[in-house]
Amino acid sequence: QAKLTGRNKVHYFDAHLDEEVRTHHNRRTEVRAALRAGELCLFYQPKLDMRAGRIIGMEALLRWRHPLRGIVGPMEFLPVVEHTDLIVEIGDMVLRHALRQLEIWRASHPGWVVSVNIAARHFQRTDFVPRLTAILAEFPTVPPRMLELEILESSALADIGHVRAIMLECQALGIRFALDDFGTGYSSMSYLKRLPAEVLKIDQSFVRNMLVDRDDLHLVSAVIGLARAFNRSVIAEGVETVEHGAQLMRLGCELAQGYGIARPMPADDVLDWTANFASTPAWQRAALLPID
Ligand code: C2E
Ligand code: MG
Ligand code: MG
Ligand code: MG
């Protein structure tokens, strides 16, 4: 079959492309089946107020409990679905799971905020707000102020008028917003002025390198300054060590999230972890470091 004529080469190439399309299709089908089978779940990563030494909430992060491959992260399966309506179904599921957790956690931690990552395609749908309203109505005991939506700074740039309008409608329900991966999306200050997000999340790539790369240090410092100027709160992600935390506090950022505090964990571990964290000395020491 594999005669090396030009014609056959072309055929081979076509078949290869076709194969790729099929693989994509198959992978989407697998994700859809996983969703139906209840194999998609959420892990939670704590957010810490370093100065107070107190956990202020959690970020919900999607995981696939794969029967053969174990726990699979979202970067391995979201890219094949995020440009299809499957991401909307997954997003609604994620919101329900997070709200169900809040129903439980609310009793012992009424001040917590749980944040959920929302894909641009989901968020920008014309029916996003009515769908969200209906989902919230399924959890009448959860105050909407305990829910925060994280949207990528880059996706907020698509159609700022539309994005702003949806944000305002959600905020009228009591929900808050964070701009995720802030600093990577090329947004100008005039955009930030028009986006009513309460929180800026400094992208982890800048945080991770800020102790060794002066440009990243200046970037982190600039985002903190921007947050202050625009009266937003600011949280750093990718805080892997106590040194990162101490540097952030010197720069004026007191909220942090990262492996240095905790890796994302199953929902069932969260309350025990939080109870034990209060006695972890490292971050309390960091919180007491002098600020110059
Ligand atoms: P993100 O929202 O920026 O989340 C932060 C990612 O960095 C998470 O990866 C988290 O596990 C990881 N991380 C946290 N702290 C550290 C650290 O100190 N060091 C390092 N190296 N990494 C850290 P994860 O869970 O693999 O999620 C990746 C991305 O997938 C998320 O980035 C978010 O954009 C997306 N994602 C996650 N869950 C969902 C979801 O439910 N829906 C949608 N639409 N997207 C999601
Ligand atoms: Mg996020
Ligand atoms: Mg992020
Ligand atoms: Mg990210």
Coordinates of C-alpha atoms and ligand atoms in Angstrom, one line a residue:
Q1 CA 0.0 0.0 0.0
A2 CA 2.8 2.5 0.9
K3 CA 4.1 3.1 -2.6
L4 CA 6.3 6.2 -2.4
T5 CA 4.8 8.1 -5.2
G6 CA 3.8 11.7 -4.8
R7 CA 0.2 10.8 -5.0
N8 CA 0.4 8.3 -2.2
K9 CA 2.3 10.7 -0.1
V10 CA -0.6 13.1 -0.4
H11 CA -3.0 10.4 0.5
Y12 CA -0.9 9.4 3.5
F13 CA -0.9 13.1 4.7
D14 CA -4.7 13.3 4.3
A15 CA -5.2 10.1 6.3
H16 CA -2.9 11.5 9.0
L17 CA -5.0 14.7 9.3
D18 CA -8.1 12.6 9.3
E19 CA -6.7 10.6 12.1
E20 CA -6.0 13.7 14.1
V21 CA -9.6 14.9 13.7
R22 CA -10.8 11.5 14.7
T23 CA -8.6 11.5 17.8
H24 CA -10.0 14.9 18.8
H25 CA -13.5 13.6 18.3
N26 CA -12.8 10.5 20.3
R27 CA -11.3 12.5 23.1
R28 CA -14.3 14.8 23.2
T29 CA -16.6 11.7 23.3
E30 CA -14.5 10.4 26.2
V31 CA -14.9 13.6 28.2
R32 CA -18.6 13.7 27.5
A33 CA -18.8 10.1 28.8
A34 CA -16.8 11.0 31.9
L35 CA -19.1 13.8 32.6
R36 CA -22.2 11.5 32.3
A37 CA -20.5 8.8 34.4
G38 CA -19.8 11.3 37.2
E39 CA -16.0 11.0 36.8
L40 CA -15.4 14.7 36.8
C41 CA -15.0 16.2 40.2
L42 CA -13.5 19.2 42.0
F43 CA -10.4 19.5 44.1
Y44 CA -10.0 22.6 46.3
Q45 CA -7.0 24.8 46.9
P46 CA -7.0 27.1 50.0
K47 CA -6.5 30.8 49.8
L48 CA -4.6 32.3 52.8
D49 CA -4.6 35.7 54.4
M50 CA -0.9 35.7 55.3
R51 CA -1.1 38.5 57.7
A52 CA -4.0 37.2 59.7
G53 CA -2.8 33.6 59.2
R54 CA -6.3 32.7 58.3
I55 CA -7.9 30.7 55.4
I56 CA -10.3 32.9 53.6
G57 CA -11.7 30.4 51.1
M58 CA -11.0 27.9 48.3
E59 CA -10.5 27.7 44.6
A60 CA -12.4 24.9 42.9
L61 CA -10.2 23.1 40.3
L62 CA -11.6 20.4 38.0
R63 CA -10.2 16.9 38.0
W64 CA -11.1 13.7 36.1
R65 CA -11.1 10.6 38.3
H66 CA -10.1 8.3 35.4
P67 CA -10.8 4.6 36.1
L68 CA -7.4 3.7 34.6
R69 CA -5.2 6.8 34.6
G70 CA -6.0 8.0 38.0
I71 CA -6.5 11.8 38.7
V72 CA -6.2 13.7 35.5
G73 CA -5.7 17.5 35.5
P74 CA -7.9 19.9 33.4
M75 CA -5.1 21.0 31.0
E76 CA -5.2 17.4 29.7
F77 CA -8.9 17.4 28.8
L78 CA -10.4 20.9 28.8
P79 CA -8.6 22.1 25.7
V80 CA -10.5 19.6 23.5
V81 CA -13.9 20.7 24.8
E82 CA -13.5 24.4 25.6
H83 CA -14.6 25.5 22.1
T84 CA -17.7 23.3 22.2
D85 CA -20.9 23.4 24.2
L86 CA -19.7 20.6 26.4
I87 CA -17.7 23.3 28.3
V88 CA -21.1 24.9 29.2
E89 CA -22.4 21.6 30.6
I90 CA -19.2 21.0 32.5
G91 CA -19.2 24.6 33.8
D92 CA -22.8 24.2 35.1
M93 CA -21.8 20.9 36.8
V94 CA -18.8 22.7 38.4
L95 CA -21.0 25.4 39.7
R96 CA -23.4 22.9 41.2
H97 CA -20.6 20.9 42.9
A98 CA -19.1 24.1 44.3
L99 CA -22.4 25.3 45.7
R100 CA -23.1 21.9 47.2
Q101 CA -19.8 22.1 49.0
L102 CA -20.7 25.6 50.2
E103 CA -23.9 24.3 51.6
I104 CA -21.7 22.1 53.8
W105 CA -18.9 24.5 54.6
R106 CA -21.1 27.5 55.2
A107 CA -22.0 26.2 58.7
S108 CA -18.5 26.2 60.0
H109 CA -17.0 28.8 57.7
P110 CA -19.6 31.4 56.8
G111 CA -17.0 33.9 55.7
W112 CA -15.4 31.7 53.1
V113 CA -15.5 32.5 49.4
V114 CA -15.3 29.6 46.9
S115 CA -14.1 30.6 43.5
V116 CA -15.0 28.8 40.3
N117 CA -13.2 29.1 37.0
I118 CA -15.5 29.9 34.1
A119 CA -14.6 29.5 30.5
A120 CA -15.0 32.4 28.1
R121 CA -17.5 30.5 25.9
H122 CA -19.6 29.7 28.9
F123 CA -19.5 33.1 30.5
Q124 CA -20.3 34.9 27.2
R125 CA -23.4 33.0 26.4
T126 CA -26.6 35.1 26.2
D127 CA -28.2 32.7 28.7
F128 CA -25.4 32.7 31.2
V129 CA -27.2 34.8 33.8
P130 CA -30.5 33.0 33.7
R131 CA -28.7 29.6 33.9
L132 CA -26.7 30.8 36.9
T133 CA -29.8 32.2 38.6
A134 CA -31.5 28.9 38.2
I135 CA -28.5 27.0 39.6
L136 CA -28.3 29.4 42.6
A137 CA -32.0 28.8 43.2
E138 CA -31.2 25.1 43.7
F139 CA -29.1 26.0 46.8
P140 CA -31.2 28.5 48.6
T141 CA -29.2 28.3 51.8
V142 CA -26.0 29.5 50.1
P143 CA -25.5 33.2 50.1
P144 CA -24.3 34.2 46.6
R145 CA -21.6 36.4 48.1
M146 CA -19.8 33.2 49.0
L147 CA -19.4 32.5 45.3
E148 CA -16.7 34.1 43.2
L149 CA -16.2 33.6 39.4
E150 CA -12.7 33.6 38.0
I151 CA -12.4 34.7 34.4
L152 CA -9.2 34.9 32.4
E153 CA -8.0 38.4 31.9
S154 CA -7.4 37.5 28.3
S155 CA -11.0 36.3 27.8
A156 CA -12.4 39.4 29.3
L157 CA -10.9 41.4 26.5
A158 CA -13.0 39.8 23.8
D159 CA -16.0 42.1 23.9
I160 CA -15.6 44.3 26.9
G161 CA -19.1 45.9 26.7
H162 CA -20.7 42.4 26.7
V163 CA -18.4 41.1 29.5
R164 CA -19.0 44.2 31.6
A165 CA -22.8 43.8 31.2
I166 CA -22.8 40.2 32.3
M167 CA -20.5 41.0 35.3
L168 CA -22.8 43.7 36.4
E169 CA -25.8 41.4 36.2
C170 CA -24.0 38.8 38.2
Q171 CA -22.9 41.3 40.8
A172 CA -26.5 42.4 41.2
L173 CA -27.1 38.8 42.3
G174 CA -24.3 39.2 44.9
I175 CA -21.6 37.3 43.1
R176 CA -18.0 38.5 42.9
F177 CA -15.4 38.4 40.2
A178 CA -11.7 37.8 40.0
L179 CA -9.5 38.4 36.9
D180 CA -7.4 35.2 36.6
D181 CA -3.8 35.0 35.3
F182 CA -3.7 38.8 35.6
G183 CA -0.7 40.3 33.8
T184 CA -0.7 37.8 30.9
G185 CA -3.6 39.3 28.9
Y186 CA -2.3 42.6 27.7
S187 CA -5.2 44.5 29.2
S188 CA -4.8 48.2 29.3
M189 CA -5.7 50.3 32.3
S190 CA -8.8 51.7 30.5
Y191 CA -10.0 48.1 30.2
L192 CA -9.5 47.4 33.9
K193 CA -11.4 50.6 34.7
R194 CA -14.4 49.2 32.8
L195 CA -14.2 45.7 34.3
P196 CA -15.8 45.7 37.7
A197 CA -13.9 42.7 39.1
E198 CA -13.3 42.9 42.8
V199 CA -10.1 40.8 42.7
L200 CA -6.9 40.7 40.5
K201 CA -5.1 37.3 40.6
I202 CA -1.4 37.8 39.8
D203 CA -0.3 35.1 37.4
Q204 CA 1.8 32.4 39.0
S205 CA 4.5 32.6 36.4
F206 CA 5.4 36.1 37.7
V207 CA 5.2 35.1 41.3
R208 CA 7.3 32.0 40.9
N209 CA 10.1 34.0 39.3
M210 CA 10.0 37.2 41.2
L211 CA 12.7 36.2 43.6
V212 CA 15.2 35.6 40.8
D213 CA 13.9 37.9 38.0
R214 CA 13.8 41.6 38.6
D215 CA 11.4 42.2 35.7
D216 CA 8.9 39.7 37.3
L217 CA 9.4 41.4 40.6
H218 CA 8.5 44.7 39.0
L219 CA 5.5 43.2 37.3
V220 CA 4.2 41.8 40.5
S221 CA 4.7 45.1 42.2
A222 CA 3.0 46.9 39.4
V223 CA -0.1 44.7 39.5
I224 CA -0.3 45.3 43.3
G225 CA 0.0 49.0 42.7
L226 CA -2.7 48.8 40.0
A227 CA -5.0 46.9 42.3
R228 CA -4.5 49.6 45.0
A229 CA -5.1 52.4 42.5
F230 CA -8.3 50.9 41.2
N231 CA -9.4 49.9 44.7
R232 CA -9.5 46.1 44.0
S233 CA -8.1 43.4 46.1
V234 CA -5.2 41.3 44.9
I235 CA -4.1 37.7 45.5
A236 CA -1.0 36.0 44.3
E237 CA -1.1 32.5 42.9
G238 CA 1.9 30.1 42.6
V239 CA 3.2 30.9 46.1
E240 CA 5.5 27.9 46.6
T241 CA 7.7 29.0 49.5
V242 CA 7.5 31.1 52.7
E243 CA 10.1 33.5 50.9
H244 CA 7.5 34.1 48.2
G245 CA 5.0 34.9 50.8
A246 CA 7.3 37.3 52.7
Q247 CA 8.2 39.2 49.6
L248 CA 4.6 39.6 48.6
M249 CA 3.8 41.0 52.0
R250 CA 6.6 43.5 51.7
L251 CA 5.1 44.5 48.3
G252 CA 1.7 44.9 49.9
C253 CA -0.1 41.7 48.8
E254 CA -1.4 39.8 51.8
L255 CA -3.5 37.1 50.1
A256 CA -1.9 34.0 48.6
Q257 CA -2.5 30.7 47.1
G258 CA 0.0 28.0 46.1
Y259 CA 1.7 24.7 46.7
G260 CA 3.7 26.3 49.6
I261 CA 0.4 26.6 51.5
A262 CA -1.4 23.6 50.1
R263 CA -1.9 21.6 46.9
P264 CA -5.4 21.2 45.6
M265 CA -7.1 18.5 47.6
P266 CA -10.3 16.4 47.5
A267 CA -13.4 18.2 49.0
D268 CA -13.5 15.7 51.8
D269 CA -10.1 16.6 53.1
V270 CA -10.7 20.4 53.3
L271 CA -12.2 20.8 56.7
D272 CA -9.6 18.6 58.4
W273 CA -6.8 20.3 56.5
T274 CA -8.1 23.7 57.6
A275 CA -8.4 22.7 61.2
N276 CA -4.8 21.5 61.2
F277 CA -3.4 24.5 59.3
A278 CA -4.1 26.8 62.2
S279 CA -1.2 25.1 64.0
T280 CA 1.2 25.3 61.1
P281 CA 3.9 27.6 62.2
A282 CA 5.7 28.6 59.0
W283 CA 3.1 30.9 57.6
Q284 CA 2.4 32.5 61.0
R285 CA 6.1 33.3 61.2
A286 CA 6.1 34.7 57.7
A287 CA 3.1 36.8 58.7
L288 CA 5.2 38.3 61.6
L289 CA 8.1 39.3 59.4
P290 CA 8.8 43.0 59.6
I291 CA 7.6 45.0 56.6
D292 CA 10.1 47.5 55.3
Ligands
C2E1 P1 -5.9 28.6 37.2 O1 -7.3 28.9 37.4 O2 -4.9 29.7 37.0 O3 -5.5 27.7 38.4 C1 -4.2 27.6 38.9 C2 -3.5 26.3 38.5 O4 -2.1 26.3 39.1 C3 -4.1 25.0 39.0 O5 -3.8 24.0 38.0 C4 -3.3 24.8 40.3 O6 -3.4 23.4 40.7 C5 -2.0 25.2 39.9 N1 -1.2 25.7 41.1 C6 -1.6 26.2 42.2 N2 -0.6 26.6 43.0 C7 0.5 26.3 42.4 C8 1.9 26.4 42.7 O7 2.3 26.9 43.7 N3 2.8 26.0 41.7 C9 2.4 25.5 40.5 N4 3.3 25.1 39.7 N5 1.1 25.3 40.2 C10 0.2 25.7 41.1 P2 -4.9 23.0 37.5 O8 -5.8 22.6 38.6 O9 -4.2 22.0 36.6 O10 -5.7 24.0 36.5 C11 -5.2 24.6 35.4 C12 -6.1 25.5 34.8 O11 -7.3 24.9 34.3 C13 -6.7 26.6 35.7 O12 -5.7 27.6 35.9 C14 -7.9 27.0 35.0 O13 -7.6 28.0 34.0 C15 -8.4 25.7 34.3 N6 -9.4 25.1 35.1 C16 -9.4 24.4 36.3 N7 -10.6 24.0 36.7 C17 -11.5 24.5 35.8 C18 -12.9 24.5 35.7 O14 -13.6 24.0 36.6 N8 -13.4 25.1 34.7 C19 -12.7 25.8 33.7 N9 -13.3 26.4 32.7 N10 -11.4 25.8 33.8 C20 -10.7 25.2 34.8
MG2 MG -8.3 30.2 38.6
MG3 MG -4.5 31.5 37.4
MG4 MG -3.9 29.6 34.8

